[in-house]
C-alpha atoms as one frame of an Amber mdcrd trajectory, in Angstrom:
protein
  -0.258   0.070   0.191   1.173   3.809  -1.123   1.875   6.072   1.887  -0.875
   8.607   2.266   1.523  11.914   2.025   2.474  11.188  -1.702   3.757  14.334
  -2.084   5.740  17.207  -0.060   7.770  19.618  -1.817   9.769  23.258  -1.664
  10.108  24.423  -5.053  12.213  27.237  -6.923  10.930  26.441 -10.403   7.133
  26.656 -11.523   4.217  24.516 -10.326   3.158  22.214 -12.537  -1.257  21.241
 -10.326  -1.382  18.551 -13.199   0.890  16.803 -11.544  -0.103  17.217  -7.680
  -3.422  16.313  -8.320  -1.833  13.153 -10.140   0.413  12.846  -6.975  -3.194
  12.224  -4.616  -5.038   9.935  -7.643  -6.304   6.371  -6.454  -8.414   3.937
  -7.881 -10.497   4.132  -4.278 -11.068   7.638  -4.426 -14.545   8.941  -5.087
 -13.203  12.755  -4.544 -10.471  15.389  -4.246 -10.737  18.318  -2.914  -7.570
  20.813  -4.389  -6.414  24.285  -3.864  -4.796  26.469  -5.696  -3.342  29.647
  -4.585  -2.270  32.211  -6.867  -0.631  35.864  -6.736  -2.724  37.913  -6.155
  -2.851  41.710  -7.643  -4.022  43.277  -4.668  -3.495  43.030  -0.642  -5.097
  44.973   1.947  -6.250  47.863  -0.872  -3.078  48.487  -2.436  -1.707  47.067
  -5.456   0.618  44.108  -5.424   2.749  44.116  -8.279   4.888  40.710  -7.430
   5.983  38.319  -4.281   9.259  36.829  -3.059   8.911  33.914  -0.759  11.668
  32.228   1.419  11.974  29.026   3.391  13.761  27.409   5.781  16.028  24.518
   4.764  13.817  22.592   6.818  10.504  23.460   5.071  10.079  20.204   3.295
  10.204  17.758   6.166   7.676  20.010   8.156   5.566  20.197   5.080   5.543
  16.868   5.294   4.772  16.892   9.168   2.174  18.962   8.574   0.290  16.893
   5.963   0.764  14.079   8.082  -1.104  15.804  11.430  -4.275  16.168   9.319
  -4.781  12.980   7.814  -8.414  11.612   9.220  -8.723   8.170   8.757 -10.985
   8.040   5.797  -8.267   9.719   3.556  -6.580   8.093   0.946  -3.883  10.405
  -0.251  -2.370  14.150   0.170   0.236  16.623  -1.661   1.271  19.759  -1.207
   3.805  21.932  -3.187   4.781  25.608  -2.352   6.699  27.774  -4.556   9.543
  29.832  -3.262  11.429  32.684  -5.375  10.421  35.395  -7.024   6.732  35.171
  -8.341   4.407  37.833 -10.299   0.561  38.118 -10.241  -1.311  34.939 -11.473
   1.923  32.520 -10.568   0.883  29.797  -8.499   1.902  29.919  -5.518   1.005
  26.663  -3.369  -1.315  23.316  -4.519  -2.598  21.621  -2.125  -4.461  17.863
  -3.046  -6.254  15.547  -1.156  -7.987  12.487  -2.121 -10.535  10.222   0.156
 -13.913   7.809  -0.773 -16.202  10.904  -0.724 -15.809  14.698  -1.616 -16.400
  16.172   2.111 -13.797  14.029   3.554 -11.288  15.108   0.920 -12.790  18.580
   1.055 -12.420  19.105   4.777  -9.183  18.118   4.193  -7.888  20.080   2.049
  -9.118  23.415   3.649  -7.512  22.269   7.510  -4.234  21.612   5.630  -3.347
  25.056   3.627  -4.731  27.015   6.524  -2.068  24.991   8.633   0.338  25.608
   5.662   0.769  28.974   6.378   0.267  28.901   9.933   2.859  26.316  10.749
   5.577  25.465   7.526   8.049  28.200   7.751   7.894  30.285   4.197   7.838
  33.557   4.531   6.395  36.354   1.874   7.903  39.314   0.974   5.178  41.700
  -0.991   5.672  44.605  -3.078   3.513  47.389  -4.185   3.080  49.280  -6.814
   4.326  52.202  -4.845   7.339  50.568  -4.146   7.329  49.679  -0.941   7.575
  46.164   0.383   6.344  44.337   3.432   7.409  40.760   5.013   4.016  38.502
   6.089   4.601  35.192   8.229   7.540  36.286   9.910
């Protein structure tokens, strides 16, 4: 039997959303919950020109632990990939996928997973605004 944590990665390269979804594909799964986070054009009413993600060297290991920590019994598989480096508006920053026999379990664990990633994985975001200011988030 395959492990339930199928993919936990920090990547300086663009994320292939399909490969994250494929990682949790399983014939026992009736549903897959997916979250794709993009760099948005505004934050707090301010125009964003881009951002940069930095990750602690332990981030991939912590990400795997976070995935494991949110898995409930009905979950078949889960995966998550987070970008680092310079990103522009519209780029994919994070992808989370969770498969289960039923959609409700997959969707609720997908939500719990992205929420926990944002609070526990040592990744920091520096936003650049159109007015030239920058702001660190998640420190």
